[in-house]
Short mmCIF file of C-alpha atoms in Angstrom, two decimals:
data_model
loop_
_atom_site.label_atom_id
_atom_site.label_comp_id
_atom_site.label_asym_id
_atom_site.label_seq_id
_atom_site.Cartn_x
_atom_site.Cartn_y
_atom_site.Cartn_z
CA UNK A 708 35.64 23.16 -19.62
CA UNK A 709 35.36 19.20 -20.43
CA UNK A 710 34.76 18.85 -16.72
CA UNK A 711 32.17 21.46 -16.80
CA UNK A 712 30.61 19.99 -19.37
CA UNK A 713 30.39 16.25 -18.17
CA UNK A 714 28.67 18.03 -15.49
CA UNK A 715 26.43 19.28 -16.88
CA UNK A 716 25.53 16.30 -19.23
CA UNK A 717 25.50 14.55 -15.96
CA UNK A 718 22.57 16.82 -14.97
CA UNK A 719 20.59 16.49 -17.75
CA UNK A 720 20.93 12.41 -17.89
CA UNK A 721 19.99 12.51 -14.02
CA UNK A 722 17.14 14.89 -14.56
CA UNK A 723 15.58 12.50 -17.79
CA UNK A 724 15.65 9.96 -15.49
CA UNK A 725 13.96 11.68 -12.70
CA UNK A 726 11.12 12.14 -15.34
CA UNK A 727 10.79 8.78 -16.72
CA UNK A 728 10.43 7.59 -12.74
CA UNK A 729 7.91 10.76 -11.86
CA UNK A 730 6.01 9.94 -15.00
CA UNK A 731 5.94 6.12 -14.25
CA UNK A 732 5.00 6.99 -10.45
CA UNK A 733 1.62 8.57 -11.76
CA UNK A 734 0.35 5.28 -13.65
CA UNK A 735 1.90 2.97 -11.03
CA UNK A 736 -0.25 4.34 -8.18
CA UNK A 737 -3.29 4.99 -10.17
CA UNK A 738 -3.62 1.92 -12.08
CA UNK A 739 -3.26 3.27 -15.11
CA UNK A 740 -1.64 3.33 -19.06
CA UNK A 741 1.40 1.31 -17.44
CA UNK A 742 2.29 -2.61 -17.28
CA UNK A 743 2.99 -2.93 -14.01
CA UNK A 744 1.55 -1.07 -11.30
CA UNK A 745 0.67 -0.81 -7.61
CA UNK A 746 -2.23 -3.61 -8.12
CA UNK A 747 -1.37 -4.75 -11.24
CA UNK A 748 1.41 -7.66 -11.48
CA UNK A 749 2.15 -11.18 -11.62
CA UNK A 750 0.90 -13.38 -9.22
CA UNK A 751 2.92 -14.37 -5.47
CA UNK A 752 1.80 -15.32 -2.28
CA UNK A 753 0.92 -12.56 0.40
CA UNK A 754 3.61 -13.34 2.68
CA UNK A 755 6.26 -13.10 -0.14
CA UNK A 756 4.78 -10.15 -1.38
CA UNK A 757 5.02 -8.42 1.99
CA UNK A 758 8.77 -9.03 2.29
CA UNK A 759 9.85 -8.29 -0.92
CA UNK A 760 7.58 -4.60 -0.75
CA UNK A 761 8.81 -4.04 2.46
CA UNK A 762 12.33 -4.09 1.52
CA UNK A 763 12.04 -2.11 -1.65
CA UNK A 764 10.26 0.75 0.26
CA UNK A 765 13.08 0.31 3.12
CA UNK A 766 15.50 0.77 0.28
CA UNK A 767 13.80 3.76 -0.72
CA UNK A 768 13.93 5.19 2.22
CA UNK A 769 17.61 4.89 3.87
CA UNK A 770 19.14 6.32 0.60
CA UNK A 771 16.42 9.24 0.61
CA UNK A 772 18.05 9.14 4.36
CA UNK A 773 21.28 8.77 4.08
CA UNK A 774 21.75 11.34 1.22
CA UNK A 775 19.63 13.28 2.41
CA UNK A 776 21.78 14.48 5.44
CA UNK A 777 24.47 17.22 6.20
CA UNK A 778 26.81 14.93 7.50
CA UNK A 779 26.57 12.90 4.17
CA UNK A 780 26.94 15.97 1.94
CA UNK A 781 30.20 17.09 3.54
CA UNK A 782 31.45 13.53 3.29
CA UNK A 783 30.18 13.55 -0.12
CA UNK A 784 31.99 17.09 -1.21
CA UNK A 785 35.46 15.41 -0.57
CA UNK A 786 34.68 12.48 -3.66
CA UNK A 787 33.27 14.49 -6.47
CA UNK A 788 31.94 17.82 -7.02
CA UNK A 789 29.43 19.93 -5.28
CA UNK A 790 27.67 20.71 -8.52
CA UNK A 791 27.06 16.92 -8.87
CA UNK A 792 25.84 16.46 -5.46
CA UNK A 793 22.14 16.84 -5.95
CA UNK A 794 21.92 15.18 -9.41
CA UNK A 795 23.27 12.23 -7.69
CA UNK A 796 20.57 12.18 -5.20
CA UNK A 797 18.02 12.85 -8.20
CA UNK A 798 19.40 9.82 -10.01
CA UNK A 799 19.79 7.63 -7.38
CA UNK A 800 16.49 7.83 -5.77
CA UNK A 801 14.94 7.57 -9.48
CA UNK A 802 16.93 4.67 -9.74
CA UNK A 803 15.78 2.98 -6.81
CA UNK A 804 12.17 3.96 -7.61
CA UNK A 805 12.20 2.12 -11.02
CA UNK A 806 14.01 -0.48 -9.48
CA UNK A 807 10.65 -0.13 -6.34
CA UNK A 808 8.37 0.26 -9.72
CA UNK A 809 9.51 -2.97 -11.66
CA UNK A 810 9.87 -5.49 -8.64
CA UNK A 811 6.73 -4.45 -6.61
CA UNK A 812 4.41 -7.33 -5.44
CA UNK A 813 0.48 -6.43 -5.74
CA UNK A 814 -1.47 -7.71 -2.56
CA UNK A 815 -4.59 -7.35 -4.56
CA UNK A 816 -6.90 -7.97 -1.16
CA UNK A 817 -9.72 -5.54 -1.12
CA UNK A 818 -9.73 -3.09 1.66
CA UNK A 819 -12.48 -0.59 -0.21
CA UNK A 820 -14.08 0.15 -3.37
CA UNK A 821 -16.20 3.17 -3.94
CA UNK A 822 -18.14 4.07 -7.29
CA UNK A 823 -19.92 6.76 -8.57
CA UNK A 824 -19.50 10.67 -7.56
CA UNK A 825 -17.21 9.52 -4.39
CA UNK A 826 -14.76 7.71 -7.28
CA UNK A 827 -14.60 10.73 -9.15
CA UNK A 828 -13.83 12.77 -6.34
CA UNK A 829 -11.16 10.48 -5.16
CA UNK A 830 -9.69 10.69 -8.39
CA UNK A 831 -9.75 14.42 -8.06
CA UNK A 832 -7.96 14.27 -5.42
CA UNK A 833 -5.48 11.85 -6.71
CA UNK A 834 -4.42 14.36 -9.76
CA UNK A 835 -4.93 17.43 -6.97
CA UNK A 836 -1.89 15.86 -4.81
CA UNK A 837 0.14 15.33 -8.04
CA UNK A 838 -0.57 18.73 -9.13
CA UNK A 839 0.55 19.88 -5.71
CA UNK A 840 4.07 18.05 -5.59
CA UNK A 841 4.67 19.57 -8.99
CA UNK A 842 3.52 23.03 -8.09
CA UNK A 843 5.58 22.76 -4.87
CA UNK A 844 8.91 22.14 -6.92
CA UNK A 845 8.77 25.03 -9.34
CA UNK A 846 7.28 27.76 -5.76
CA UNK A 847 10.87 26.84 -4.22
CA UNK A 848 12.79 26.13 -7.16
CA UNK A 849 12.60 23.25 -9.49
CA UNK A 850 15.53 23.24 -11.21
CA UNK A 851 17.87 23.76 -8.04
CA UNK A 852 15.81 20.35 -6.72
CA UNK A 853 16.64 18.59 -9.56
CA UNK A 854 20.51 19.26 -9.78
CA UNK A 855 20.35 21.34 -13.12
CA UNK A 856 20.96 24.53 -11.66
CA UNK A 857 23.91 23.45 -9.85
CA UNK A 858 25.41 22.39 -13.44
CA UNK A 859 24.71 25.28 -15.20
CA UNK A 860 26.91 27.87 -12.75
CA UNK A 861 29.30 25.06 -12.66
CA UNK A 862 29.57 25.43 -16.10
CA UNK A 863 29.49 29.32 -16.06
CA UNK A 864 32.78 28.81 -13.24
CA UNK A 865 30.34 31.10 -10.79
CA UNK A 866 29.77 30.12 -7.34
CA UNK A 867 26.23 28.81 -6.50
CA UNK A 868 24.54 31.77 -4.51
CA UNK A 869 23.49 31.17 -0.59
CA UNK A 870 19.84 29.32 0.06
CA UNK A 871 17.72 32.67 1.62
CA UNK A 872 14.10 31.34 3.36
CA UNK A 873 11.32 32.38 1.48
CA UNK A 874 7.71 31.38 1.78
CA UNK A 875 6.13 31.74 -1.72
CA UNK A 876 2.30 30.81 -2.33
CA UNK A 877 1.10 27.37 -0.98
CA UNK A 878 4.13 27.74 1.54
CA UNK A 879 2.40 30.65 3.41
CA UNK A 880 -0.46 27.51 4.10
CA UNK A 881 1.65 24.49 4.82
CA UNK A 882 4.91 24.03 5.78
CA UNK A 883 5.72 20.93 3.59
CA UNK A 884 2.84 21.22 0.72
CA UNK A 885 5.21 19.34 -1.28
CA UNK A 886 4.69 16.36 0.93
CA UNK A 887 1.48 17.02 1.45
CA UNK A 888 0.75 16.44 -2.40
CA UNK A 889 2.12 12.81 -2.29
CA UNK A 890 -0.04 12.00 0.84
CA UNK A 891 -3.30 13.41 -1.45
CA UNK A 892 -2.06 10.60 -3.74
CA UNK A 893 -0.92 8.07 -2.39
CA UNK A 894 -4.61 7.86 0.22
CA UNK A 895 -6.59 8.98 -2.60
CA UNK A 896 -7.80 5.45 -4.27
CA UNK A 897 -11.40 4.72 -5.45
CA UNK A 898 -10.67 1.12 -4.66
CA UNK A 899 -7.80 0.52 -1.94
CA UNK A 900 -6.10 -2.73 -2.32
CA UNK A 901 -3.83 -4.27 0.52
CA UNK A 902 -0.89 -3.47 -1.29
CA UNK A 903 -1.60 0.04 -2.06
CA UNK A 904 -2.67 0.27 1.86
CA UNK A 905 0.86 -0.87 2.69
CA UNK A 906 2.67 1.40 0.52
CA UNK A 907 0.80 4.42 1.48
CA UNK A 908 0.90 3.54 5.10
CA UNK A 909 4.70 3.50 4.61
CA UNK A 910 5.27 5.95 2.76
CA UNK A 911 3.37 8.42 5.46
CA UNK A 912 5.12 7.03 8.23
CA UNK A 913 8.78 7.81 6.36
CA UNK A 914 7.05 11.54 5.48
CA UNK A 915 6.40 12.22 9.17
CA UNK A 916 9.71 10.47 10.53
CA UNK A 917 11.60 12.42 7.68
CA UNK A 918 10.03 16.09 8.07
CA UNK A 919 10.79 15.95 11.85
CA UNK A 920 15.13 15.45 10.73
CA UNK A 921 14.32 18.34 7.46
CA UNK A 922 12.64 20.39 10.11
CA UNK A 923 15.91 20.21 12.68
CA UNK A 924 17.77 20.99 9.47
CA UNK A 925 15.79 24.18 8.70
CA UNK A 926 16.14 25.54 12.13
CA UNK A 927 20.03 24.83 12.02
CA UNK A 928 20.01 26.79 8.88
CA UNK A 929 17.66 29.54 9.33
CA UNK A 930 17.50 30.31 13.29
CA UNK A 931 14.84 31.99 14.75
CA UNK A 932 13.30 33.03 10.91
CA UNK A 933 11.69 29.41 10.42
CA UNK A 934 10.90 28.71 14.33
CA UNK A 935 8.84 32.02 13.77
CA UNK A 936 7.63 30.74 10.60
CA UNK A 937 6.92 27.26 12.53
CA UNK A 938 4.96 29.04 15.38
CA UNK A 939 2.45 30.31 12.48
CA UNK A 940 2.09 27.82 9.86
CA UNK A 941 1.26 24.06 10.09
CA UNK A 942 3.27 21.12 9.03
CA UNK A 943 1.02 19.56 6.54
CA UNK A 944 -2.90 20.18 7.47
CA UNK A 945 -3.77 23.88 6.19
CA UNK A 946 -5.90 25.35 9.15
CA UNK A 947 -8.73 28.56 8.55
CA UNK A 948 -7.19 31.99 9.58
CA UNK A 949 -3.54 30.49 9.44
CA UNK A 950 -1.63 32.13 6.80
CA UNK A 951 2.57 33.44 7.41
CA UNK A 952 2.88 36.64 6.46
CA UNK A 953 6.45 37.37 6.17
CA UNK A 954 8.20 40.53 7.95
CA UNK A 955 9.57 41.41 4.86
CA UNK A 956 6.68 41.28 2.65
CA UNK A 957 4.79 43.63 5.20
CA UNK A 958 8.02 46.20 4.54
CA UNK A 959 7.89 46.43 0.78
#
């Protein structure tokens, strides 16, 4: 039961930590309420700056990699426990995103400014993309993303039930709306800044390089359900009359 419970305490610290970062990440890339953000920062030279953001984001990305991975989470199951696998990831990549927060160098170059109703709507957009990731966690299942659910039937001794594909709300439109909600953000800037420009051109780049290895996942988990549900629905860009409508939906 002490084991059980470390678990589970283990879950909770990883998931207060994944909120601190989440929280952090909305100021940071708006330029707002916080310190230090994506143009806000002490002053370095471009070419430092460059180096310095590329290697935090490249850090970023091979753990999200990495972890990420089958291969890793069967290594992984023979150090500690299943239930801890996830939390793990959560507080490792939170980690390494306050670590990405804290170090970042601003390139504070203009690229664009806009004012007036096109600001506002930017904005809108901004918040919409948050609102999206969020949204996206709880359709699928928030609490099994963030590790907590794992920890709570470890601490009940029950076996975590099998994944089963389902396609609730926003997933009928997009494949990956989750992902689709950070893009919103991370493009959506009244005034776009060199650094911010760099961020969210890497960031996009790691989305579409990283959906193509979740997508090979999915098939290898799901078969011929998700290439069906591939031949209907887009990856990221909803498109008018394209909507999955699940076989077993149209049974009930």
């Amino acid at each position: 039961m002490f084991a059980r419970l470390l678990i589970l305490f283990y879950a909770i610290l990883s998931y207060a930590v994944f909120l601190v970062s989440f929280l952090y990440a909305l100021g940071f890339v708006g330029n707002f309420l916080v310190p230090k953000s994506i143009d806000v920062g002490g002053p370095t030279n471009v070419s430092e700056a460059i180096v310095i953001d590329l290697l935090l984001l490249g850090l970023f990305a091979v753990q999200h990699s990495i972890m990420a991975r089958p291969a890793f989470k069967r290594w992984s199951a023979t150090i500690f426990p299943v239930a801890c696998q996830r939390s793990t990831y959560v507080l490792l990549s939170s980690l390494i995103l306050l670590l990405l927060f804290w170090q970042w160098r601003p390139i504070p170059i203009q690229i664009w400014q806009v004012d007036g109703i096109a600001a506002w709507f930017l904005i809108g957009v901004y918040w919409l993309g948050w609102s999206i990731v969020l949204a996206s966690t709880f359709m699928i299942d928030h609490f099994d993303l963030s590790g907590l659910r794992q920890a709570f039937f470890a601490l009940r001794g029950a076996e975590m039930p099998g994944q089963s594909f389902k396609t609730p709300l926003l997933y009928k439109i997009v494949r990956h709306p989750l992902m689709l909600g950070f893009l919103l953000a991370f493009w959506a800037t009244p005034e776009m800044t060199a650094g911010h420009l760099l961020f969210a051109t890497l960031t996009t780049a790691y989305i579409l390089v990283g959906l193509q290895f979740e997508e090979r996942d999915l098939i290898a988990e799901f078969g011929t359900t998700y290439l069906r549900y591939r031949r209907h629905v887009p990856m990221l860009v909803p498109l008018p009359g394209r909507k999955f409508v699940d076989p077993r939906d149209a049974d009930v």
